[in-house]
Coordinates of C-alpha atoms in Angstrom, one line a residue:
X26 CA 27.2 -25.4 4.8
X27 CA 26.6 -27.4 8.0
X28 CA 23.1 -27.5 9.3
X29 CA 22.4 -26.3 12.9
X30 CA 20.9 -29.7 13.5
X31 CA 24.4 -30.9 13.7
X32 CA 25.1 -28.5 16.6
X33 CA 24.2 -29.7 20.1
X34 CA 23.4 -26.9 22.6
X35 CA 23.1 -27.8 26.3
X36 CA 21.0 -25.3 28.3
X37 CA 21.2 -25.4 32.1
X38 CA 18.0 -23.9 33.6
X39 CA 16.1 -24.3 30.4
X40 CA 12.8 -25.0 32.2
X41 CA 12.7 -21.5 33.8
X42 CA 11.2 -18.2 32.7
X43 CA 14.1 -17.2 30.6
X44 CA 15.0 -20.8 29.7
X45 CA 11.8 -21.7 28.0
X46 CA 12.2 -18.6 25.7
X47 CA 15.8 -19.5 25.0
X48 CA 14.8 -23.1 24.1
X49 CA 12.1 -21.8 21.7
X50 CA 14.6 -19.4 20.1
X51 CA 17.2 -22.2 19.6
X52 CA 14.6 -24.5 18.2
X53 CA 13.4 -21.9 15.6
X54 CA 17.1 -21.8 14.4
X55 CA 17.1 -25.7 14.1
X56 CA 19.7 -26.4 16.9
X57 CA 19.5 -29.7 18.8
X58 CA 18.7 -28.7 22.4
X59 CA 19.6 -30.6 25.5
X60 CA 17.9 -29.1 28.5
X61 CA 19.7 -29.9 31.8
X62 CA 17.4 -29.5 34.8
X63 CA 17.0 -30.9 38.3
X64 CA 13.6 -32.5 37.5
X65 CA 13.4 -33.5 33.9
X66 CA 10.1 -35.3 34.4
X67 CA 8.5 -31.9 35.1
X68 CA 9.9 -30.3 31.9
X69 CA 7.9 -32.2 29.3
X70 CA 6.2 -28.9 28.3
X71 CA 9.4 -28.0 26.4
X72 CA 9.0 -30.8 23.9
X73 CA 6.5 -28.8 21.6
X74 CA 9.1 -26.0 21.4
X75 CA 10.8 -27.9 18.5
X76 CA 10.4 -30.7 16.1
X77 CA 10.1 -34.3 17.2
X78 CA 13.3 -35.3 18.9
X79 CA 14.8 -31.8 18.7
X80 CA 14.5 -31.2 22.5
X81 CA 15.8 -33.6 25.0
X82 CA 15.8 -33.2 28.8
X83 CA 18.4 -34.6 31.1
X84 CA 18.9 -34.6 34.9
X85 CA 21.6 -32.3 36.3
X86 CA 22.2 -30.4 39.5
X87 CA 24.8 -27.6 39.7
X88 CA 25.8 -28.7 43.2
X89 CA 26.9 -32.1 41.8
X90 CA 29.8 -31.8 39.3
X91 CA 29.4 -35.3 38.0
X92 CA 25.9 -34.6 36.8
X93 CA 27.0 -31.4 35.1
X94 CA 29.9 -33.1 33.3
X95 CA 27.5 -35.8 32.0
X96 CA 25.0 -33.2 30.8
X97 CA 27.8 -31.3 28.9
X98 CA 29.2 -34.4 27.2
X99 CA 29.5 -34.0 23.4
X100 CA 28.0 -30.5 23.5
X101 CA 29.2 -27.8 21.1
X102 CA 27.7 -24.9 23.0
X103 CA 26.8 -24.6 26.7
X104 CA 24.4 -22.0 28.1
X105 CA 24.0 -21.4 31.8
X106 CA 20.8 -19.6 32.8
X107 CA 20.5 -20.9 36.3
X108 CA 19.8 -18.3 39.0
X109 CA 17.6 -17.9 42.0
X110 CA 15.8 -14.8 43.4
X111 CA 15.6 -16.1 47.0
X112 CA 17.6 -18.7 48.9
X113 CA 16.1 -21.9 50.2
X114 CA 17.8 -24.9 51.9
X115 CA 20.9 -26.0 49.9
X116 CA 19.9 -23.6 47.1
X117 CA 22.0 -20.6 48.3
X118 CA 23.2 -17.7 46.1
X119 CA 26.8 -18.9 46.5
X120 CA 26.0 -22.6 45.7
X121 CA 24.0 -21.8 42.6
X122 CA 25.2 -18.5 41.1
X123 CA 28.9 -18.7 42.1
X124 CA 30.1 -22.3 42.6
X125 CA 27.4 -23.6 40.3
X126 CA 28.5 -21.2 37.5
X127 CA 32.1 -22.3 38.1
X128 CA 31.1 -26.0 37.8
X129 CA 29.3 -25.4 34.5
X130 CA 32.2 -23.3 33.1
X131 CA 34.8 -26.0 34.0
X132 CA 32.7 -28.7 32.5
X133 CA 32.3 -26.7 29.3
X134 CA 36.1 -26.1 29.1
X135 CA 36.8 -29.8 29.6
X136 CA 34.3 -30.6 26.8
X137 CA 35.8 -28.0 24.4
X138 CA 32.4 -26.3 24.2
X139 CA 31.8 -22.6 23.8
X140 CA 30.0 -20.9 26.7
X141 CA 27.2 -18.4 27.1
X142 CA 26.6 -17.3 30.7
X143 CA 23.7 -15.2 32.0
X144 CA 24.4 -13.0 34.9
X145 CA 22.6 -9.7 35.9
X146 CA 23.1 -6.0 35.8
X147 CA 24.2 -5.0 39.2
X148 CA 26.6 -7.9 39.6
X149 CA 29.3 -6.5 41.9
X150 CA 31.8 -8.1 44.2
X151 CA 31.5 -5.1 46.5
X152 CA 27.7 -5.0 46.6
X153 CA 26.0 -5.3 50.0
X154 CA 23.6 -7.7 48.3
X155 CA 24.5 -11.4 48.6
X156 CA 22.7 -12.0 45.3
X157 CA 24.8 -9.4 43.4
X158 CA 28.0 -10.6 45.1
X159 CA 27.3 -14.2 44.0
X160 CA 26.5 -13.1 40.5
X161 CA 29.9 -11.3 40.3
X162 CA 31.7 -14.3 41.7
X163 CA 30.0 -16.4 39.1
X164 CA 31.2 -14.1 36.3
X165 CA 34.8 -14.2 37.6
X166 CA 34.8 -18.0 37.8
X167 CA 33.4 -18.3 34.2
X168 CA 36.0 -15.9 32.8
X169 CA 38.8 -17.8 34.6
X170 CA 37.6 -21.2 33.2
X171 CA 36.5 -20.0 29.7
X172 CA 38.1 -16.7 28.8
X173 CA 36.2 -16.7 25.5
X174 CA 32.8 -17.0 27.2
X175 CA 30.1 -14.5 26.4
X176 CA 28.4 -13.0 29.4
X177 CA 25.0 -11.4 29.3
X178 CA 23.7 -9.1 32.1
X179 CA 20.0 -8.4 31.7
X180 CA 18.1 -5.8 33.7
X181 CA 14.9 -6.9 35.3
X182 CA 13.0 -9.1 32.7
X183 CA 9.3 -9.0 31.9
X184 CA 7.0 -11.3 29.9
X185 CA 4.4 -13.9 30.4
X186 CA 4.9 -15.9 33.6
X187 CA 7.5 -13.5 34.9
X188 CA 7.9 -12.9 38.7
X189 CA 7.9 -9.1 38.2
X190 CA 4.9 -7.5 36.4
X191 CA 2.7 -10.5 37.2
X192 CA 3.6 -10.2 40.9
X193 CA 2.5 -6.5 41.2
X194 CA -0.6 -7.1 39.1
X195 CA -1.5 -10.0 41.4
X196 CA -1.0 -7.8 44.5
X197 CA -3.1 -5.0 43.0
X198 CA -5.9 -7.5 42.5
X199 CA -5.8 -8.5 46.2
X200 CA -5.1 -5.2 48.0
X201 CA -6.3 -1.6 47.7
X202 CA -2.9 -0.4 48.9
X203 CA 0.5 -1.3 47.5
X204 CA 3.8 -0.6 49.3
X205 CA 6.3 1.3 47.2
X206 CA 9.9 0.4 47.9
X207 CA 12.6 2.3 46.1
X208 CA 10.1 4.4 44.2
X209 CA 12.8 6.5 42.6
X210 CA 15.2 3.6 41.9
X211 CA 15.7 3.4 38.1
X212 CA 15.3 0.2 36.1
X213 CA 15.4 -0.6 32.4
X214 CA 12.9 -3.5 32.0
X215 CA 13.8 -5.8 29.2
X216 CA 11.5 -8.2 27.4
X217 CA 12.5 -11.8 27.9
X218 CA 12.0 -12.6 24.2
X219 CA 14.7 -10.0 23.4
X220 CA 17.1 -11.5 25.9
X221 CA 16.4 -15.0 24.4
X222 CA 17.1 -13.6 20.9
X223 CA 20.5 -12.1 22.1
X224 CA 21.5 -15.5 23.6
X225 CA 20.5 -17.3 20.3
X226 CA 22.5 -14.8 18.4
X227 CA 25.5 -15.6 20.6
X228 CA 25.1 -19.2 19.8
X229 CA 25.1 -18.2 16.1
X230 CA 28.4 -16.5 16.6
X231 CA 27.2 -13.0 16.3
X232 CA 28.3 -11.8 19.8
X233 CA 31.9 -10.9 20.7
X234 CA 33.8 -13.7 22.4
X235 CA 35.0 -12.8 25.9
X236 CA 32.7 -9.8 26.1
X237 CA 30.1 -8.8 28.7
X238 CA 26.9 -7.4 27.3
X239 CA 24.3 -5.4 29.3
X240 CA 20.7 -5.8 28.1
X241 CA 18.0 -3.3 28.8
X242 CA 14.8 -2.2 27.3
X243 CA 14.1 1.0 25.4
X244 CA 13.1 3.0 28.4
X245 CA 14.6 3.8 31.8
X246 CA 11.8 3.9 34.3
X247 CA 11.6 4.5 38.1
X248 CA 10.0 1.8 40.2
X249 CA 7.0 4.1 40.8
X250 CA 6.6 4.5 37.0
X251 CA 6.7 0.8 36.4
X252 CA 4.0 0.0 39.0
X253 CA 1.9 2.9 37.7
X254 CA 2.2 1.4 34.2
X255 CA 1.1 -2.0 35.5
X256 CA -1.9 -0.4 37.3
X257 CA -2.9 1.4 34.1
X258 CA -2.7 -1.8 32.0
X259 CA -4.8 -3.7 34.5
X260 CA -7.3 -0.9 35.0
X261 CA -6.7 -0.8 38.8
X262 CA -6.7 2.3 40.9
X263 CA -4.5 1.6 44.0
X264 CA -2.9 3.8 46.6
X265 CA 0.9 3.6 46.6
X266 CA 2.5 4.0 50.0
X267 CA 6.2 4.7 50.0
X268 CA 8.3 2.7 52.5
X269 CA 11.8 3.6 53.6
X270 CA 14.4 1.0 53.0
X271 CA 14.8 0.5 56.7
X272 CA 11.1 -0.2 57.3
X273 CA 11.0 -2.3 54.1
X274 CA 13.9 -4.4 55.4
X275 CA 12.2 -4.9 58.7
X276 CA 9.0 -6.1 57.0
X277 CA 11.0 -8.3 54.7
X278 CA 12.4 -10.1 57.8
X279 CA 8.9 -11.6 58.2
X280 CA 7.7 -11.6 54.6
X281 CA 10.7 -13.7 53.4
X282 CA 8.6 -16.6 54.7
X283 CA 5.4 -15.6 53.0
X284 CA 4.0 -17.4 50.0
X285 CA 3.7 -16.3 46.4
X286 CA 3.4 -12.6 45.5
X287 CA 3.7 -11.6 49.2
X288 CA 7.2 -12.9 49.5
X289 CA 9.9 -10.3 50.0
X290 CA 13.4 -10.9 51.3
X291 CA 15.9 -8.4 53.0
X292 CA 18.3 -9.0 50.1
X293 CA 15.7 -8.0 47.6
X294 CA 15.2 -4.8 49.4
X295 CA 19.0 -4.2 49.3
X296 CA 18.9 -4.7 45.6
X297 CA 16.3 -2.0 45.2
X298 CA 18.6 0.6 46.7
X299 CA 20.7 0.7 43.5
X300 CA 19.7 1.6 39.9
X301 CA 19.5 -1.3 37.5
X302 CA 20.3 0.2 34.1
X303 CA 22.7 -0.3 31.2
X304 CA 26.0 1.5 31.8
X305 CA 27.4 4.2 29.5
X306 CA 30.5 2.1 29.1
X307 CA 28.4 -0.8 27.6
X308 CA 26.6 1.6 25.3
X309 CA 29.9 3.1 24.1
X310 CA 31.3 -0.3 23.4
X311 CA 28.2 -1.5 21.6
X312 CA 27.7 -4.3 24.1
X313 CA 24.0 -3.9 24.2
X314 CA 20.9 -5.2 22.5
X315 CA 21.3 -2.4 20.0
X316 CA 24.9 -3.5 19.4
X317 CA 23.6 -6.9 18.4
X318 CA 21.1 -5.3 16.0
X319 CA 18.1 -6.1 18.2
X320 CA 15.3 -3.5 18.5
X321 CA 14.1 -3.8 22.1
X322 CA 10.4 -4.1 22.8
X323 CA 8.9 -1.8 25.5
X324 CA 6.9 -2.7 28.6
X325 CA 4.0 -0.7 27.2
X326 CA 3.9 -2.7 24.0
X327 CA 4.3 -6.2 25.5
X328 CA 2.7 -6.3 29.0
X329 CA -0.9 -5.7 27.9
X330 CA -0.7 -9.0 25.9
X331 CA -0.6 -11.0 29.1
X332 CA -1.6 -8.7 32.0
X333 CA -5.1 -8.4 30.6
X334 CA -6.1 -11.3 32.8
X335 CA -5.7 -9.1 35.9
X336 CA -8.3 -6.6 34.8
X337 CA -11.6 -6.6 36.7
X338 CA -13.6 -7.5 33.5
X339 CA -10.9 -9.5 31.7
X340 CA -9.6 -9.2 28.2
X341 CA -12.3 -7.1 26.7
X342 CA -12.8 -4.5 29.4
X343 CA -11.3 -1.6 27.5
X344 CA -13.5 -2.4 24.5
X345 CA -16.5 -1.7 26.6
X346 CA -17.8 -5.3 26.4

C-alpha cells in the first residue's frame, strides 16, 4: 500500500484561519503539503505542523494564472481555501472568489489533480450580497472545469484566531454596549477543526466526488444567542442594542473603513439578513459532517478553551482564583 508521503497536496490559502488547521490535519495523515500563498516568507509558522521537509511554502497569487499553474505542478490533490470577508484594492470578491477559483480549478484540471474547493453556506447567484454571488460564481467555475471536484460549504466557523467569536469578545472588553444586527438570524457555527477534518477526509477519498457538502455544527443558534454565549464564556455583562438592517447598513458605510474588531461593511450587513444553516436537502443526501462520520463539536465545548483570555480576571476567574 502506497504511503501518503508519496502524495503531494497543494493548499491555496494554507496560511489563513482554516488553512493552518487543514495543513495540520494533512500533516497528521502524512501527506506532503505544498502551501501556496502570496507571502511565503510570512508563513514560516506552518513548518512545525509536520515533520522536517513535510511542509513547503511557495509563492502564488490567484490573480496571476502563471503563478497558480507553477504552484499546482506535479500535485496529486489541490485544495482551494482562499476567500476574503471584505474587499480591498485589487482583492475584490470577484477577483478572488470567482475568477480566482476558476484559475485554480483550470490549473488543477490541466495537472490532472483532484480538487477540493471551499465555498460557504449562502452561496447564491441571486443573492443581494456580492460575497455570496462571488462564492456561487466560484462554485460554478469549479464544477465546469473539474466536474469531479468536491465542494464544501461551511457555516460561520469558530476557533482560536477566528474573526467571529474573538471579534465579539474583543468588542465586549472595550464597550459596555454591543450593537445587535440580525438578532434573530439563524446560524450553525461549526468548529474549524471539524471542517479541516472533513477536508482531509476528502483528500483520503472518503467524500463523494462531484458533491457539495454543507458543514454546520450541532446547534442552530440565533445571532443573539451566539453573542449571549460569548458574553457568558467571557464573564461580561453587556447591553445588547438591536439595530435595524437599514440603520446598520448606514453605520457600515462609515465602519467599513474602521480598523480591527470595529470594521463592518454594508455587504456583511446584507449577509446577516439571511439564515446560515445546513439545508434539509443536504441532510437528506448525507452531505454533511455527520454524513462523513464526523461528530461536530459545539461552540459551548470549544470556545471557553480560547476565549478565557477575554475574561476580566483571565483563565482562572471561574475557579475563584
